[in-house]
Short mmCIF file of C-alpha atoms in Angstrom, two decimals:
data_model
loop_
_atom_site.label_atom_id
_atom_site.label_comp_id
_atom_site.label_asym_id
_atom_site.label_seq_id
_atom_site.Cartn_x
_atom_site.Cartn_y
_atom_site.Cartn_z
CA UNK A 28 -3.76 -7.17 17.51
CA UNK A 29 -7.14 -8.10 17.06
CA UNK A 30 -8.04 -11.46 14.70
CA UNK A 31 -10.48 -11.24 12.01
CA UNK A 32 -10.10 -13.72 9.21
CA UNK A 33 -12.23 -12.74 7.04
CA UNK A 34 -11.86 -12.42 3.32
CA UNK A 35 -11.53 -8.62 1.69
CA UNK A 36 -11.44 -7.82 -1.85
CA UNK A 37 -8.72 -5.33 -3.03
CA UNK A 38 -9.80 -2.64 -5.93
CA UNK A 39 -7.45 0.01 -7.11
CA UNK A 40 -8.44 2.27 -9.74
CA UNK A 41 -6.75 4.55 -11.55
CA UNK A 42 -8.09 8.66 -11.90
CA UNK A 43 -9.59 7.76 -14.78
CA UNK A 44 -11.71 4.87 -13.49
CA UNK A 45 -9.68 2.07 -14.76
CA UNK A 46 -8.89 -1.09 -13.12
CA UNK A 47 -5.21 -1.26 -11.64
CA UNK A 48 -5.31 -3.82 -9.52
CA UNK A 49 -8.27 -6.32 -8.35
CA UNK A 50 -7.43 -9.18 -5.59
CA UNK A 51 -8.33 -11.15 -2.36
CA UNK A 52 -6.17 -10.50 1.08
CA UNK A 53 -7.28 -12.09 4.18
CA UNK A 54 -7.96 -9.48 6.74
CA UNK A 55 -5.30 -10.24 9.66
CA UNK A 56 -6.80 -7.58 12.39
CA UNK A 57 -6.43 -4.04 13.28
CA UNK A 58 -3.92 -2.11 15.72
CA UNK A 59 -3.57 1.82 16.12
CA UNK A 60 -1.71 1.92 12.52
CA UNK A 61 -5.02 0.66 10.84
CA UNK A 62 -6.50 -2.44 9.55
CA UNK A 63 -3.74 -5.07 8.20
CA UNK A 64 -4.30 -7.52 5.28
CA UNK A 65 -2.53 -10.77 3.87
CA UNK A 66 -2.15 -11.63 0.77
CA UNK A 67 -0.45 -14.84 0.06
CA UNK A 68 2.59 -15.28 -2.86
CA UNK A 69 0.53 -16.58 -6.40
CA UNK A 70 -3.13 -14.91 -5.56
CA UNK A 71 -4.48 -13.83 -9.19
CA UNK A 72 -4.09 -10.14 -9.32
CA UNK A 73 -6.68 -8.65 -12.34
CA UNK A 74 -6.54 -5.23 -13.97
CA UNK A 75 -7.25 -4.00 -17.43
CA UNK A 76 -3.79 -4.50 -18.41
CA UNK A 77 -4.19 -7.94 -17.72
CA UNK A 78 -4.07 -10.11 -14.96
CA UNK A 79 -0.45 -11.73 -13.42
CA UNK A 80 0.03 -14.15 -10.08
CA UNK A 81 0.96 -11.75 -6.81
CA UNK A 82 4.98 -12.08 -6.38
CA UNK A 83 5.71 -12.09 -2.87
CA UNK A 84 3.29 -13.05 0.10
CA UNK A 85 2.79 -9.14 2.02
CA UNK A 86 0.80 -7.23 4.55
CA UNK A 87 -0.85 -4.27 4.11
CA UNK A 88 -1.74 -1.67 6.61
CA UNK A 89 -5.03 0.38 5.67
CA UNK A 90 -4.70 3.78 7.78
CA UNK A 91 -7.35 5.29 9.10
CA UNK A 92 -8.10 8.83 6.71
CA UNK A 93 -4.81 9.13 5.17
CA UNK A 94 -3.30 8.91 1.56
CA UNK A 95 -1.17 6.27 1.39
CA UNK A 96 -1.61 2.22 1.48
CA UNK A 97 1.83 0.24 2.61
CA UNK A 98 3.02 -3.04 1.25
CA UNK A 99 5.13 -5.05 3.26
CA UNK A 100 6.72 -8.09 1.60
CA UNK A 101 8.22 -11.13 2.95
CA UNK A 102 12.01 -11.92 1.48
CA UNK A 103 13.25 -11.09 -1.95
CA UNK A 104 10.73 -8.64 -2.61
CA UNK A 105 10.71 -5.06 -1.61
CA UNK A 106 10.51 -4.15 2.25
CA UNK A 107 8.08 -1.25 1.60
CA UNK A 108 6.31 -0.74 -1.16
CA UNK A 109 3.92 2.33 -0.51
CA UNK A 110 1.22 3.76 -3.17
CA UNK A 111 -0.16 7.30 -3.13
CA UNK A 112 -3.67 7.04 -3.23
CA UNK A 113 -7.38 8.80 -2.41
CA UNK A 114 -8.22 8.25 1.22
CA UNK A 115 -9.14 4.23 1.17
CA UNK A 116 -12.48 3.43 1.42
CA UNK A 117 -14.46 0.39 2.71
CA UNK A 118 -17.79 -0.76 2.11
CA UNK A 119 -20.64 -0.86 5.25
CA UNK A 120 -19.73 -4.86 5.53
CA UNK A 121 -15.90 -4.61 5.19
CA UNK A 122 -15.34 -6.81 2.80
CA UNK A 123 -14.56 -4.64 0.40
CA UNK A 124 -11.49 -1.91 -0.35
CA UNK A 125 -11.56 1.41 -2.42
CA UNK A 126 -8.52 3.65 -3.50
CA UNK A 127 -7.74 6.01 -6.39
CA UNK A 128 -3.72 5.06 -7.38
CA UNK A 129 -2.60 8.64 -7.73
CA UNK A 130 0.97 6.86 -9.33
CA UNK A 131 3.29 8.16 -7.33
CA UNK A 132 4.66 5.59 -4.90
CA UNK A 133 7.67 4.70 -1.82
CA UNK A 134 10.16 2.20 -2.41
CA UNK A 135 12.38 0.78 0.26
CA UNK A 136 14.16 -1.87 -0.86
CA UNK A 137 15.63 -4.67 1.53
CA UNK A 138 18.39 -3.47 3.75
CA UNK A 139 18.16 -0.13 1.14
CA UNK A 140 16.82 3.54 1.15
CA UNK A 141 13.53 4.43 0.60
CA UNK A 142 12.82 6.29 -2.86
CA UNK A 143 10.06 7.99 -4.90
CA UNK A 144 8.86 5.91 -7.88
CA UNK A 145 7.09 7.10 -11.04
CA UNK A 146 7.33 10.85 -10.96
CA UNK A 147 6.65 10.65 -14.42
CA UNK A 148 3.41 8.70 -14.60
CA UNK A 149 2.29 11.22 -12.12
CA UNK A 150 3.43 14.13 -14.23
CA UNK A 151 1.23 12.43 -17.16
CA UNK A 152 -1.97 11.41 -15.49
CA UNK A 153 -2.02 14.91 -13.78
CA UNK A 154 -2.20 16.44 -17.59
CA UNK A 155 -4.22 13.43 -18.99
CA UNK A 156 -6.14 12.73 -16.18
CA UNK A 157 -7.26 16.44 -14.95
CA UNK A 158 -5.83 16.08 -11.37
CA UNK A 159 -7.40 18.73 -9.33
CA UNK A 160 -4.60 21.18 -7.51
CA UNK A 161 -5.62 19.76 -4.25
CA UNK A 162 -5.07 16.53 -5.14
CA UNK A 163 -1.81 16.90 -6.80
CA UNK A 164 -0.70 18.98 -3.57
CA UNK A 165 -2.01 15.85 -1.12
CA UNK A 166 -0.54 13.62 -3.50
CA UNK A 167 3.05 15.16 -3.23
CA UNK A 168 2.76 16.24 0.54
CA UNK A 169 1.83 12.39 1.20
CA UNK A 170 4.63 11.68 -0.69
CA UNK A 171 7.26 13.75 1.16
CA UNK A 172 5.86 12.83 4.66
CA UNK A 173 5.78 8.87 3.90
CA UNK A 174 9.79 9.44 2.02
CA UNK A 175 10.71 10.50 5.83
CA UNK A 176 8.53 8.20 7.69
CA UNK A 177 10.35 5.59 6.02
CA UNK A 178 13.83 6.36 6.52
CA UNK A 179 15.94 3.51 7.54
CA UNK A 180 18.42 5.41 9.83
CA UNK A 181 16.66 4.96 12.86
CA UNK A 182 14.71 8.00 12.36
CA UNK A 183 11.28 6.82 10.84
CA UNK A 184 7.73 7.09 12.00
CA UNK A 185 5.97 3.20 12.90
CA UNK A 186 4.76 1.07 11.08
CA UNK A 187 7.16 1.69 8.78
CA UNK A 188 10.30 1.16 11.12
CA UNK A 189 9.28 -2.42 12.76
CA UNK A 190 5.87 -2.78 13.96
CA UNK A 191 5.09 -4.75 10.02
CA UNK A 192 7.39 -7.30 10.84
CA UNK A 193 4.60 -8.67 13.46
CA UNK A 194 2.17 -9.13 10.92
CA UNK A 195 4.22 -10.29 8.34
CA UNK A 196 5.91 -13.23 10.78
CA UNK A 197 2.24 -13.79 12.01
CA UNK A 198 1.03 -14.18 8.20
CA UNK A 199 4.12 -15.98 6.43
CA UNK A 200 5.65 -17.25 9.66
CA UNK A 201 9.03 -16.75 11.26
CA UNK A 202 12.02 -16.36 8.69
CA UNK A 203 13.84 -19.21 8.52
CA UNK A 204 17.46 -19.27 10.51
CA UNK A 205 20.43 -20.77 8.35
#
């Protein structure tokens, strides 16, 4: 783990260019899954569907060339949360984060099994949107591979299976015992 506090704004777009989600995550450090970011529970997310506070405090991890962000989120909210997306993209400083939403995302709720969400907003913007075959094909191997990666049963691929829960105990702190 490597520190580096330093203050990144999010920016998710949709195919078409619109806004789906603008915010500010702290940038916790890197490790060989990628660069990991913070963002805190009530941080004012934007998009042009309006704007809402952030739910849960979670990590990211930004991988290095691949098509996928992950969410990790501390207690009630989902364990993984992880969006298809365009290879991320910083700018030359940092400070700044670039992905295309391509919809389709990977739910694993608490304790539950990981599932595909929003086939069908995929199956729209590809007609709407004019998703090139290549990216529809990326878009649903990504999806596949990161459905496995994320298996529960002892069987998935890091960071997926534990190596999150580092980050998120170093951003949020320890969970409380009862």
């Amino acid at each position: 783990m490597i520190a580096d506090r330093r203050s990144v704004l999010v920016e998710v777009r949709k195919y078409d260019g619109a806004l789906s989600g603008r915010w500010t995550a702290g940038r916790l450090g890197q490790d060989e899954h990628g660069v990991w970011l913070g963002t805190a529970q009530g941080v004012p997310v934007q998009s042009d569907a309006g704007g809402w506070p952030n739910r849960f405090p979670h990590v990211m991890v930004i991988p290095r060339g691949q098509w996928w962000i992950a969410t990790f989120c501390a207690d009630p909210g989902p364990e993984l949360y992880g969006d298809i997306c365009t290879v991320p993209e910083w700018n030359a400083d940092r400070t700044v984060l670039h992905a295309v939403d391509l919809d389709l995302d990977v739910v694993r709720p608490r304790g539950g099994t990981a599932y595909s969400k929003d086939e069908d907003e995929f199956a729209e913007h590809r007609v709407r949107f004019g998703y090139p075959d290549h990216v529809v094909a990326r878009a649903r191997q990504t999806c596949h591979w990161l459905m496995a990666a994320a298996r529960r049963d002892g069987h998935g691929a890091e960071p997926f299976a534990s190596a999150y829960r580092d980050w998120l105990s170093l951003f949020v702190g320890p969970p409380l015992l009862p």
